[in-house]
Amino acid sequence: MATLRSAGRLPLAVTAAGAATLALLAPAAAADVRYEPGAPGMGDPYFPDLGNGGYDVTHYYIKTAYDPGTDELTGTTTVKATTTQNLSRFNLDFHKMNVRSVRVNGRAASFDRTGERELEITPPRGLRKHSAFTVTVRYDGVPQVLSGPVVFDLPYGFLPTRDGATVMSEPDGASTWFPSNDHPRDKALVTLETTVPHGLKAIGNGRLVRQWSAHGEDTFLWREDRPTATYLVTNSIGRFDVSTTTTPKGVPQLDAVDPEIASDPDALSTPRHTTRVTDELAGYFGDYPFTSTGSIVENDNVPPLNLENALETQTRPTYQSPPVERGVAHEIGHQWFGDSVSVRDWRDIWLNEGFAKWVEWYWAEKHGGQPAQLSFQQSYDNPPPIQPDRPPFWDLVIADPTRDQLFHRAIYFRGAMTLQALRHKIGDGPFLRLVRTWVDGKRYGNAGTGEFEALAEKVSGQDLDAFFKAWLHSPTKPTTW
Ligand code: ARG
Ligand code: ZN
C-alpha cells in the first residue's frame, strides 16, 4: 500500500519538477539546435560542384516520359535520403531543366537555381541530423548534351538517337536528366519508370519488374537492387530487339539491340560474349557483384553516336556500336572495377580504366591470345598514339591526371601496365589475391589510389613505394621500379 501510495505521489512530484525544469530548459535547448546549409559540393578536386553535403541518398525513383519528336523529357524524381547534419537547406545537382515543383516530406519547399547545376532546396522546417527524408522534384525540358575535352571531345549525357535516346553520363552527365547527388561517393538503389510512345522500349539497369500499356504509350519499370553510382544509371529508349537468358552460373541476362544492326556479326555475338565474360570473370575475381547482366547495343551510324564508345552502365553496358569480344570483356570487367568498387574522387579514374584495360589483356591470355606480359611489353615499347593537343603518353601523372585528361589513353594503357608490372613483380598468386581482396573488401563502396597501394603492400609483404612512385606519381616513363 505504502509503496502504491508513494508510487502514486512520486511521479506527480517528479512530473511537477520535471515540468518546471523543462519549461526552463526547452527554449534554450531549442535555440541550441543549429541548422546549417549542406555544402554545395562533395570536395572532389576536379568537380567541386558535383555531389553535395549534408545527406546520403538511399534510393532514387526516377519516373520519366520521353517524346522522341521533341526530345523532351518530363520527369518526377523522388529521392529518399538520410541527413548527416542538421540541415536548414540542401542542394541537389540538376542542370538547366525546368523545375515545376519541389516537395520535401510531402510539403512544398522553396527552391532556387545557383551556379551551373545546383538546385538549392529550402524545406519549410529544418531537418534534424540522422533523419530520413524524401524529396520529390517535378521537371521537364530537353536535357542539355554535355561535351568537352573530358570525354574525348564527344557529346555525352542524355543523347538523342534516331528514334529515341541513350545515356552515357560519365563523369558528370547524370544531373542533366535527373536531380541527384551526382558523385560516385553517394551510391543508391534505383527504380526507373519510363513511359514512351507505343512501339518504343525503354531499357534500364537491373531487372525489368513490370511493363504496361495505356493510352497509346508503354511504360517500363526497372529496378537495380545494388548500390549504383549516378553516372551508371541508364534510360535507353529505342526500337530494341530484346532477348533474355540466364548465364550457366545463374545470372539473369537481358540484351537490347538496335534492330537495324541486329544482323551485324558483332551485335549477334554480344549476348553470347556477355554470358561467357560475366561467368568467367567471376571465376577470376570473385562473384559477379550484381543480380543481372546484359547489354544495350546502339547503332553508330547515327550522329552523334558516330565513334566507338561504350559505358559500363551498371548490369548492362551501353555500346554505341556493336563491340568485339574484347570490348565486352572491358565493360563487363568494369562491373567489378568501377561499378562495384568505385572511385573515391574522379582523379582515381585509372583504377577503373587501368583495370578494365588489364582485364582485356588477361582475357586474351586466358583464351589463347597473347600473354598480358607481352601486351605490357608492346605498350611499354610502343605506346598508343596521342592527339597533338593532349599531353604526350609518358607525361601524364596517372594518379592525378587533371580533369580534362580523365580518359587520356595513358589512363587506360599505363594504368593496365601498372597492374601487369605489379603482377610481374609480386607474382601471379599474390596479385590475384590482391585483386580478389580488393573487390571483396571494397564491394559497393569507394576506394582511391592510396588504399590500393596500401593493400598491395599488405598482401605482397613488399615495400612498393618506389614502384608506385614510378608508375603512378611521376610524369616520366618508368625505367627502374
Ligand atoms: N568508361 C568508359 C569506358 O569504358 C569511357 C567513358 C565514356 N563516357 C562517356 N560519357 N561516353 O571506357
Ligand atoms: Zn572503360
Short mmCIF file of C-alpha atoms and ligand atoms in Angstrom, two decimals, residues 150-152 154-157 159 167-173 231-232 309-312 318 320 327 330-331 334 349 352-353 356 360 407 412, ligand 1:
data_model
loop_
_atom_site.label_atom_id
_atom_site.label_comp_id
_atom_site.label_asym_id
_atom_site.label_seq_id
_atom_site.Cartn_x
_atom_site.Cartn_y
_atom_site.Cartn_z
CA VAL A 150 36.92 15.46 -70.56
CA VAL A 151 35.20 12.73 -72.64
CA PHE A 152 37.26 12.51 -75.86
CA LEU A 154 32.41 13.64 -77.63
CA PRO A 155 28.87 14.59 -76.69
CA TYR A 156 27.71 12.84 -73.53
CA GLY A 157 24.78 12.79 -71.14
CA LEU A 159 21.73 11.66 -76.02
CA VAL A 167 22.52 7.63 -71.80
CA MET A 168 26.29 7.98 -71.37
CA SER A 169 26.71 10.10 -68.25
CA GLU A 170 30.27 9.55 -67.14
CA PRO A 171 31.52 11.55 -65.37
CA ASP A 172 29.09 14.40 -64.67
CA GLY A 173 26.11 13.94 -67.01
CA TYR A 231 26.74 8.09 -63.75
CA LEU A 232 25.97 4.39 -64.21
CA ASN A 309 32.42 4.49 -77.44
CA ALA A 310 30.93 2.50 -74.62
CA LEU A 311 29.96 2.94 -71.00
CA GLU A 312 29.78 0.39 -68.22
CA THR A 318 25.88 0.56 -73.32
CA GLN A 320 27.39 2.90 -79.19
CA GLY A 327 35.11 -4.65 -75.70
CA HIS A 330 36.32 -4.35 -70.86
CA GLU A 331 32.79 -3.22 -69.96
CA HIS A 334 34.11 -2.60 -65.12
CA ILE A 349 39.92 7.00 -62.63
CA ASN A 352 38.54 1.96 -63.41
CA GLU A 353 40.15 2.20 -66.81
CA ALA A 356 39.27 -2.67 -67.45
CA GLU A 360 41.15 -7.15 -71.80
CA PHE A 407 40.11 9.45 -70.26
CA TYR A 412 43.95 3.08 -69.86
N1 ARG B 1 34.21 4.41 -69.04
C1 ARG B 1 34.15 4.42 -70.49
C2 ARG B 1 34.94 3.19 -70.93
O1 ARG B 1 34.56 2.12 -70.67
C3 ARG B 1 34.71 5.66 -71.09
C4 ARG B 1 33.98 6.91 -70.79
C5 ARG B 1 32.75 7.02 -71.55
N2 ARG B 1 31.99 8.12 -71.06
C6 ARG B 1 31.10 8.72 -71.80
N3 ARG B 1 30.38 9.68 -71.29
N4 ARG B 1 30.95 8.35 -73.03
O2 ARG B 1 35.99 3.26 -71.46
#
